[in-house]
Tab-separated table of C-alpha atoms and ligand atoms in Angstrom:
chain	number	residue	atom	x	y	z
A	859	UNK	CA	86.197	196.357	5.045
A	860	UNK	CA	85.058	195.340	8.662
A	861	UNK	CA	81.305	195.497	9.491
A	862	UNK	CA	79.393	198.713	10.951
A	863	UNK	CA	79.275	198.777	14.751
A	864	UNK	CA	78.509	201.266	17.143
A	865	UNK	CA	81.007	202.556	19.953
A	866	UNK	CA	80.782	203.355	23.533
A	867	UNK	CA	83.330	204.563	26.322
A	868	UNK	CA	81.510	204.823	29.146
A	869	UNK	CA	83.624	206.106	32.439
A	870	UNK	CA	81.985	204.082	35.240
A	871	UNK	CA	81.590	200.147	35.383
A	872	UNK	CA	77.849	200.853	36.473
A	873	UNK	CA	77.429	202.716	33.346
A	874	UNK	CA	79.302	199.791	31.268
A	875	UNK	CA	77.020	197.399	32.737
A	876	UNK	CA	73.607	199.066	32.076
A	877	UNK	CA	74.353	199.493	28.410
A	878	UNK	CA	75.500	195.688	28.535
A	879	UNK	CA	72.038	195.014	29.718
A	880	UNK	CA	69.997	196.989	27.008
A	881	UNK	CA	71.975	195.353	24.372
A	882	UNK	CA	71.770	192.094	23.395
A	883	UNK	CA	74.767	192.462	20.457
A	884	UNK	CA	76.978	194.207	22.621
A	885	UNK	CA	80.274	193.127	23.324
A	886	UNK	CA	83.318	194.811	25.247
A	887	UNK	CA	86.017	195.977	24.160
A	888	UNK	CA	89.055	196.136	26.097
A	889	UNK	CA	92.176	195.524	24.257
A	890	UNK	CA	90.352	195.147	20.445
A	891	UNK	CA	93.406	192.437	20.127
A	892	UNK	CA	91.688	189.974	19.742
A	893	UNK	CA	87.833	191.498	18.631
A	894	UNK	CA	89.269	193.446	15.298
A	895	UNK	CA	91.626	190.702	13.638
A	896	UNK	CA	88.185	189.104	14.449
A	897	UNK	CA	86.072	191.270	12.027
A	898	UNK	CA	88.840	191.795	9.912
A	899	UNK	CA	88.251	187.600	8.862
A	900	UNK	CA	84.403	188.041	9.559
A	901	UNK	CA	84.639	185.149	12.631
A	902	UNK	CA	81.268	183.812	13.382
A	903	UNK	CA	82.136	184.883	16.949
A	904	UNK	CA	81.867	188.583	15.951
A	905	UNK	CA	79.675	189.075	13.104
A	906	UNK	CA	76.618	189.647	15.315
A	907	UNK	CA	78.264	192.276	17.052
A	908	UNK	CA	76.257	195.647	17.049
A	909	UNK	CA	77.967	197.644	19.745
A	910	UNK	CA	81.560	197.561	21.163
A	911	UNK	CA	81.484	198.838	24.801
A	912	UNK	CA	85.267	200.008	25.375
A	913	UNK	CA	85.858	199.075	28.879
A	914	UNK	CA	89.037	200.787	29.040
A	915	UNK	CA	88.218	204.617	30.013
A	916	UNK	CA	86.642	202.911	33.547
A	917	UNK	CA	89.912	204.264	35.711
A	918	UNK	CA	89.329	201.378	38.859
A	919	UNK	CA	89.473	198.622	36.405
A	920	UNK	CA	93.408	199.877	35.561
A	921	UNK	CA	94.848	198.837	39.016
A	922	UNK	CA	96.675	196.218	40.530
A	923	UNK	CA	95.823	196.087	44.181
A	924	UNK	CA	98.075	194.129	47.154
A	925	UNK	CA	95.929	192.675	50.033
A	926	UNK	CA	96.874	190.595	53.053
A	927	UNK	CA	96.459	187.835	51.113
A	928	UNK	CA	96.132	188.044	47.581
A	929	UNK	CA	96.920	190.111	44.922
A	930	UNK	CA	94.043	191.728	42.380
A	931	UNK	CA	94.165	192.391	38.796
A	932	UNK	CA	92.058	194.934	37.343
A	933	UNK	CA	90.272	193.534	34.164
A	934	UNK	CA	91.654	196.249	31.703
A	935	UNK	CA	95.624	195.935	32.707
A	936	UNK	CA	97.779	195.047	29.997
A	937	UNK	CA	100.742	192.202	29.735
A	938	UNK	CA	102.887	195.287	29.442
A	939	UNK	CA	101.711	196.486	32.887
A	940	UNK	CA	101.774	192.708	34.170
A	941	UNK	CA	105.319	192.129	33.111
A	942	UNK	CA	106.726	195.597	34.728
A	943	UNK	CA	105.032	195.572	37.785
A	944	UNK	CA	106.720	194.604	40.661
A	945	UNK	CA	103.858	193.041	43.245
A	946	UNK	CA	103.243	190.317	39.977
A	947	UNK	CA	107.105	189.737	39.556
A	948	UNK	CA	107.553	189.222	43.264
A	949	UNK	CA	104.673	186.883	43.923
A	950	UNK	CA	104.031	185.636	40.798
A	951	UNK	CA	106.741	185.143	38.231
A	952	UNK	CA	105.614	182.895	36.097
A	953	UNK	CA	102.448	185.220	34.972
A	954	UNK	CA	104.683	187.864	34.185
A	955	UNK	CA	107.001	185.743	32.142
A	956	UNK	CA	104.243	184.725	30.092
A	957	UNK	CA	103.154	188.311	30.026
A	958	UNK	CA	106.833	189.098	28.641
A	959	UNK	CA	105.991	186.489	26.176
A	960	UNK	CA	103.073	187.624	24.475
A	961	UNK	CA	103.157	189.089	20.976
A	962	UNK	CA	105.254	192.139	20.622
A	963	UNK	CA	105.280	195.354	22.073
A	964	UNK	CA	102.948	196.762	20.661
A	965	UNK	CA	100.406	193.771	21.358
A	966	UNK	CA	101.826	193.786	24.568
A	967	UNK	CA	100.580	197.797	25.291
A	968	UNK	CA	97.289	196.994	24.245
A	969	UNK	CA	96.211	193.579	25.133
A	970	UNK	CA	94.585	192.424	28.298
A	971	UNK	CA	95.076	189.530	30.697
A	972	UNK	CA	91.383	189.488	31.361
A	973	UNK	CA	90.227	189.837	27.488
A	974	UNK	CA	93.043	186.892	26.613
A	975	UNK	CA	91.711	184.364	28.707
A	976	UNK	CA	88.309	185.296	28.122
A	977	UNK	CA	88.892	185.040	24.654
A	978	UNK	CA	90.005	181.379	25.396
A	979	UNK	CA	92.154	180.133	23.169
A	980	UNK	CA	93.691	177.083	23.326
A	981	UNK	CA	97.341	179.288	23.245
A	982	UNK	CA	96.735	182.177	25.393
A	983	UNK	CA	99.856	182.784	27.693
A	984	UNK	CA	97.974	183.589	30.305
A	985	UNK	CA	95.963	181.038	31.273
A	986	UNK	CA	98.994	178.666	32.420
A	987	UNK	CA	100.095	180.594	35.217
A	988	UNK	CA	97.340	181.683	36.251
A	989	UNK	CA	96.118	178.461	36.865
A	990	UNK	CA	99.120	177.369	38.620
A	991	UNK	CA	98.472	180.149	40.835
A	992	UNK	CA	95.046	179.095	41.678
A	993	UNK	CA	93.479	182.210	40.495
A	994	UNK	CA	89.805	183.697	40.726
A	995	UNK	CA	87.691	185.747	38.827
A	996	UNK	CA	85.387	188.234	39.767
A	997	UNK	CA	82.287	189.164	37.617
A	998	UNK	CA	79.898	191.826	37.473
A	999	UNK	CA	76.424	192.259	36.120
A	1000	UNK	CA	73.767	194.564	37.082
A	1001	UNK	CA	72.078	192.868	40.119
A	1002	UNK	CA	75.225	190.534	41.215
A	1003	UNK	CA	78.779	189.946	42.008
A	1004	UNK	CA	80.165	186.586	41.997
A	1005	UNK	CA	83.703	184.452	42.256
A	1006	UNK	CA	84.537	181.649	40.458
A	1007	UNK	CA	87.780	179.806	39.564
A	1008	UNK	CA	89.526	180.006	36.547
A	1009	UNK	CA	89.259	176.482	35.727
A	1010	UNK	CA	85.794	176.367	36.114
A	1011	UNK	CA	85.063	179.706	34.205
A	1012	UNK	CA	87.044	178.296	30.924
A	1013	UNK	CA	84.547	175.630	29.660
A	1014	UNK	CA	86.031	174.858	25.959
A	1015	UNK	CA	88.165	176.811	22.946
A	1016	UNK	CA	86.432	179.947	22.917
A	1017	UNK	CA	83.813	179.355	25.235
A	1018	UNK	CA	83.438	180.633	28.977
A	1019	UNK	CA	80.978	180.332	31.576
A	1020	UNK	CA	80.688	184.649	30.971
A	1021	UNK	CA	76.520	185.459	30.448
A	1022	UNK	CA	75.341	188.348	28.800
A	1023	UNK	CA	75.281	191.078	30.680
A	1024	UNK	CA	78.419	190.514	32.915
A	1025	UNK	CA	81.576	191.744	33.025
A	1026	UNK	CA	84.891	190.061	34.615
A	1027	UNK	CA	86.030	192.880	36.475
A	1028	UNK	CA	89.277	191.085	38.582
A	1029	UNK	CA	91.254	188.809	38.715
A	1030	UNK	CA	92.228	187.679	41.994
A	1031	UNK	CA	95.515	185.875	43.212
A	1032	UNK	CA	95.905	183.988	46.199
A	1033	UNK	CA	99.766	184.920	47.440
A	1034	UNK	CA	101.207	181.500	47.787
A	1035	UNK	CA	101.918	180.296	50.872
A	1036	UNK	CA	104.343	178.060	50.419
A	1037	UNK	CA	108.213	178.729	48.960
A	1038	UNK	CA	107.456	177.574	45.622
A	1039	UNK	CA	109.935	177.527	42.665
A	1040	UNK	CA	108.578	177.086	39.195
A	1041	UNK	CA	108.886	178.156	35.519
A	1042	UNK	CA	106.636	179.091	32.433
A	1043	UNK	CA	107.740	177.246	29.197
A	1044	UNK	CA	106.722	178.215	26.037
A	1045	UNK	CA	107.534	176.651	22.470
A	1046	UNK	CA	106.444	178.792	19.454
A	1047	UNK	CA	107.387	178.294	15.475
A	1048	UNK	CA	109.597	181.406	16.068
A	1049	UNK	CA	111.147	183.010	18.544
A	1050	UNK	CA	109.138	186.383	18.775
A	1051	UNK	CA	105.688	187.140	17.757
A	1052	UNK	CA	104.872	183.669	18.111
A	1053	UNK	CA	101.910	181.740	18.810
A	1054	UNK	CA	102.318	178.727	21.841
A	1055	UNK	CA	102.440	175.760	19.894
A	1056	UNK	CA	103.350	173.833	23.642
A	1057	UNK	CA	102.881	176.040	26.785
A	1058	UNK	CA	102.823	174.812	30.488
A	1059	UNK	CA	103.602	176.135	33.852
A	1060	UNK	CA	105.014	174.369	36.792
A	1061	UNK	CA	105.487	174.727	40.564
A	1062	UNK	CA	107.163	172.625	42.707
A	1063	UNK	CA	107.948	172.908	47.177
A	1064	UNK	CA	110.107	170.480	48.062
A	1065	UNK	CA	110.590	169.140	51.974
A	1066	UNK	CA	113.571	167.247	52.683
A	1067	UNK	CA	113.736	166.356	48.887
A	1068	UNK	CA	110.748	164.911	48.372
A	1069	UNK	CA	107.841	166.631	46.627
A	1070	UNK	CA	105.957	168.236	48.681
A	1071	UNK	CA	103.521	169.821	46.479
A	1072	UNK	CA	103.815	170.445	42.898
A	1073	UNK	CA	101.264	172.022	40.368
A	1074	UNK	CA	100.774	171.350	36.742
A	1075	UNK	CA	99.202	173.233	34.135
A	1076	UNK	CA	99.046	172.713	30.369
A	1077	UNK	CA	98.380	175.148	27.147
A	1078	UNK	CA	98.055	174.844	23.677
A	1079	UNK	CA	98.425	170.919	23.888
A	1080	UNK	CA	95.547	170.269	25.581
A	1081	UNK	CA	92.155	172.318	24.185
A	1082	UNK	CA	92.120	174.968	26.780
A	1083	UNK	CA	94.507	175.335	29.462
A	1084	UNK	CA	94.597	172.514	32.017
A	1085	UNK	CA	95.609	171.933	35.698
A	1086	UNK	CA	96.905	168.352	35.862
A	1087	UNK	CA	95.802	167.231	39.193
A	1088	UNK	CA	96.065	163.278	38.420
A	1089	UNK	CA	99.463	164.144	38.002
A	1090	UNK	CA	99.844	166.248	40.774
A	1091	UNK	CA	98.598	163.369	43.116
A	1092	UNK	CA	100.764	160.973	41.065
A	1093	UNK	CA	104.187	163.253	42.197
A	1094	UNK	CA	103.459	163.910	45.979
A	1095	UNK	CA	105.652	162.340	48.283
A	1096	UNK	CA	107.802	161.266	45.749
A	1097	UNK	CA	111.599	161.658	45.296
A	1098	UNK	CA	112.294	165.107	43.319
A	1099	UNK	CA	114.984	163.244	41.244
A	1100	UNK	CA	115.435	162.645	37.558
A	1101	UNK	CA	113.744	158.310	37.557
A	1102	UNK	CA	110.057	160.732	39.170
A	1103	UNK	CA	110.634	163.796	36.258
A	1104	UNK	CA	110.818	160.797	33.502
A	1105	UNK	CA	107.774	159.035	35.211
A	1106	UNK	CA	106.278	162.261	35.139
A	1107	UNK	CA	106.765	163.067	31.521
A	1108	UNK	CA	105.415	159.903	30.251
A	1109	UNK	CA	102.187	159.852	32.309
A	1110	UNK	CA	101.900	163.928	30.764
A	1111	UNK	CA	102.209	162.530	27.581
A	1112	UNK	CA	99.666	159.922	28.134
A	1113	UNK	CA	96.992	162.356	29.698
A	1114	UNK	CA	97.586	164.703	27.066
A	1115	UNK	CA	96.702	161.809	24.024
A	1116	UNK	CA	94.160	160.785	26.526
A	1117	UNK	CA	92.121	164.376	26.555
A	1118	UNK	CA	93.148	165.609	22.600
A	1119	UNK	CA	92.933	161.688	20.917
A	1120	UNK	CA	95.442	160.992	18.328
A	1121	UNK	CA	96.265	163.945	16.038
A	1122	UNK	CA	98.472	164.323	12.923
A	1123	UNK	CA	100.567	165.908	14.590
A	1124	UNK	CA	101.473	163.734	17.990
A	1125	UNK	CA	103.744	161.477	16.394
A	1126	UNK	CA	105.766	164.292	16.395
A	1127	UNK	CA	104.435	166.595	19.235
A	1128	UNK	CA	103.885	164.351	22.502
A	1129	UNK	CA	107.244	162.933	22.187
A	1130	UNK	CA	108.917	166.817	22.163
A	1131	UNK	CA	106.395	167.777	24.992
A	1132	UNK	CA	107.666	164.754	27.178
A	1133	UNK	CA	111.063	166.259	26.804
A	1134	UNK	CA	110.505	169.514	27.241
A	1135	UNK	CA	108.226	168.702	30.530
A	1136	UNK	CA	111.274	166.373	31.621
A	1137	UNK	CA	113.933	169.511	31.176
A	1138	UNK	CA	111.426	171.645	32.624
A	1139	UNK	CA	111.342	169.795	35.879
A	1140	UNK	CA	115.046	169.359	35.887
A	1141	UNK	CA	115.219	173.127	35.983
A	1142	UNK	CA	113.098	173.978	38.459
A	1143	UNK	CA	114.300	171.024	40.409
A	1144	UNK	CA	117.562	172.861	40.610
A	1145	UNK	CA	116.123	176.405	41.751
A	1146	UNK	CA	116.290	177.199	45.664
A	1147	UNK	CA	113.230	176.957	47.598
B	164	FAD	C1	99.755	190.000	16.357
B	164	FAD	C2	99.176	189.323	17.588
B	164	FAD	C3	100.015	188.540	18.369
B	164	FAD	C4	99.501	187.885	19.502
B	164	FAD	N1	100.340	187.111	20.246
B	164	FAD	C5	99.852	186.454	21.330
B	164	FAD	C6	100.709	185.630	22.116
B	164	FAD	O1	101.914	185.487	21.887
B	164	FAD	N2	100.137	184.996	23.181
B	164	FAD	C7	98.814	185.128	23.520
B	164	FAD	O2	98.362	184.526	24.496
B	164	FAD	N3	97.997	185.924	22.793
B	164	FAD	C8	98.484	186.579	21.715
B	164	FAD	N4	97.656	187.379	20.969
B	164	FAD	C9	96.253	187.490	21.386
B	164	FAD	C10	96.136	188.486	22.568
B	164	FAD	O3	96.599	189.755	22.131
B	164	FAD	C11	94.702	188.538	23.037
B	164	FAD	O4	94.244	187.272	23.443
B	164	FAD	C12	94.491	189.568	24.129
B	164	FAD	O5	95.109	189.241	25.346
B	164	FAD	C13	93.012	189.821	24.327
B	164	FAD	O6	92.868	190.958	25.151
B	164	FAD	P1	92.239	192.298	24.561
B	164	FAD	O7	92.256	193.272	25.692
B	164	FAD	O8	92.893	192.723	23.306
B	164	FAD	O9	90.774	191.764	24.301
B	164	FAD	P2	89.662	192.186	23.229
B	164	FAD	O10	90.094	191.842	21.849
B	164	FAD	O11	89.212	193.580	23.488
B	164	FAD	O12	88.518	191.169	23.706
B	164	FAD	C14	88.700	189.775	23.605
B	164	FAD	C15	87.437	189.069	24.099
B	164	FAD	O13	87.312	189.219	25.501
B	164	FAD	C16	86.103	189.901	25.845
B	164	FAD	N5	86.454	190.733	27.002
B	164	FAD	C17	87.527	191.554	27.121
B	164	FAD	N6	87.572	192.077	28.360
B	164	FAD	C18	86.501	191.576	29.025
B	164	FAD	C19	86.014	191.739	30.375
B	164	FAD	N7	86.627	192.507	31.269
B	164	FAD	N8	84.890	191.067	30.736
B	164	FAD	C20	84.259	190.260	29.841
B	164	FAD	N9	84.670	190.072	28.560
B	164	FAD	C21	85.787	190.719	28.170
B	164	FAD	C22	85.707	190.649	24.596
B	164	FAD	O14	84.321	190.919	24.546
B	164	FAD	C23	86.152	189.661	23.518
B	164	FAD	O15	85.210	188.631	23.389
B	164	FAD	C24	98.130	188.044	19.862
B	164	FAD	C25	97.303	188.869	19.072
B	164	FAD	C26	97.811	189.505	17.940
B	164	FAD	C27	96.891	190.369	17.110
């Protein structure tokens, strides 16, 4: 048995947003991916929850929109959309291999980008490339719209900077403006259906082989997903060649046991996630750019 709520659809954000205000146990729904497996094991997340505002009957919040210079991500668009559509696979690969990544299909039809990150675990697929990609947020509340960065909005496991009362309404994308090549890696216990036991995301512009600019991001190794910008600064400039990958994956392992401590498990898991990183690089090292 799950506990008693109350349900709204509302069809307008401005509607969505009002009812957010008059109630302090509301929470949205988009997806209910992540919010009913939730009740179903009574998390103390949920169990204060009076009213689920579904989110997903507001028909703007469904689009992805290309600008000049970014792309925008409507806050109820699934992975499924993400993975199919062709602006995201153009611009930004690596988010929709993650999104092809996710779950199954089913999961895949329902969940959100938006609701996956906001949900903020430490192995949502998401939050990789999107932080790779530099991406904003946009949220709503009654009286304000703001921007913030992804990095900043995640704060720890299963905790955002979102207040009550506001809604993330976009995501948006910078289109990046150099030639990047890069690649989302993700290790599970099985092949499909599979939560990230070791996710990260890399890009990587090279000039006249040496690295010109390369960006980092961890998931599920480090507590939320990371942007490695010691690391970053570490590769610039230097040769893209196998002696900087190896340089590379030690110092990753090092930050990693740096931010997480030493865990039961790293005997086992910084060693495999210094390899993987070092293939990783290898790989991407040999796409054109
Ligand atoms: C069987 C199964 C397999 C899965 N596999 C994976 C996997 O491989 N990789 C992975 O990363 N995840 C996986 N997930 C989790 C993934 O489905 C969710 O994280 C999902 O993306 C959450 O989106 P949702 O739309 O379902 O959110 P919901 O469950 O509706 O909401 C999640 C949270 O976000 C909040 N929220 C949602 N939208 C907004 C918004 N616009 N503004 C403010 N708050 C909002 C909700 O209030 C809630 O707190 C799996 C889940 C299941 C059940």
């Amino acid at each position: 048995m799950i506990q008693k709520f109350n349900y709204v659809a509302p069809k307008t954000l401005s509607t969505a947003l009002k009812v957010l205000s008059k109630n302090k146990n509301a929470k949205i729904l988009a997806g209910g991916t992540d919010i009913l497996p939730g009740f179903h094991i009574e998390s103390r997340r949920f169990v204060e929850t009076e009213l689920l505002v579904d989110i997903k009957k507001i028909s703007n919040l469904h689009l992805v929109r290309e600008k000049k210079d970014s792309v925008e991500i409507g806050a109820c668009v699934t992975f499924s959309e993400i993975a199919e559509n062709e602006i995201i696979r153009k611009y930004f690969p690596l988010l929709a291999k993650a999104a092809e990544s996710v779950g199954s299909v089913q999961i895949r039809n329902r969940a959100t980008i938006v609701g996956n990150f906001v949900n903020n675990a430490p192995c949502a697929d998401s939050v990789p490339p999107l932080l790779v990609y530099d991406a904003k947020i946009q949220i709503q509340s009654l009286n304000r719209i703001k921007e913030i960065s992804l990095q900043k909005f995640l704060i720890k496991p299963y905790s955002t900077a979102l207040k009550k009362g506001e809604i993330v309404t976009k995501i948006i994308l910078p289109k990046p403006n150099k030639n990047f090549a890069g690649e989302f890696y993700k290790l599970g216990r099985r092949r499909a259906v599979a939560i990230s036991r070791i996710s990260l995301a890399v890009l990587m512009n090279k000039q006249n082989l040496l690295i010109d600019e390369i960006r980092i991001a961890s998931g599920a190794v480090t507590p939320i997903g990371t942007r490695l910008y010691e690391l970053e600064k570490f590769a610039k400039g230097k040769e893209a060649n196998s002696e900087t990958f190896k340089e590379l994956a030690i110092k990753l392992g090092e930050k990693v046991l740096e931010i997480t401590g030493l865990r039961w498990s790293s005997e086992y898991k910084l060693p495999v996630l210094q390899q993987v990183f070092y293939l990783l690089l290898e790989k991407v090292n040999e796409y054109e750019n």
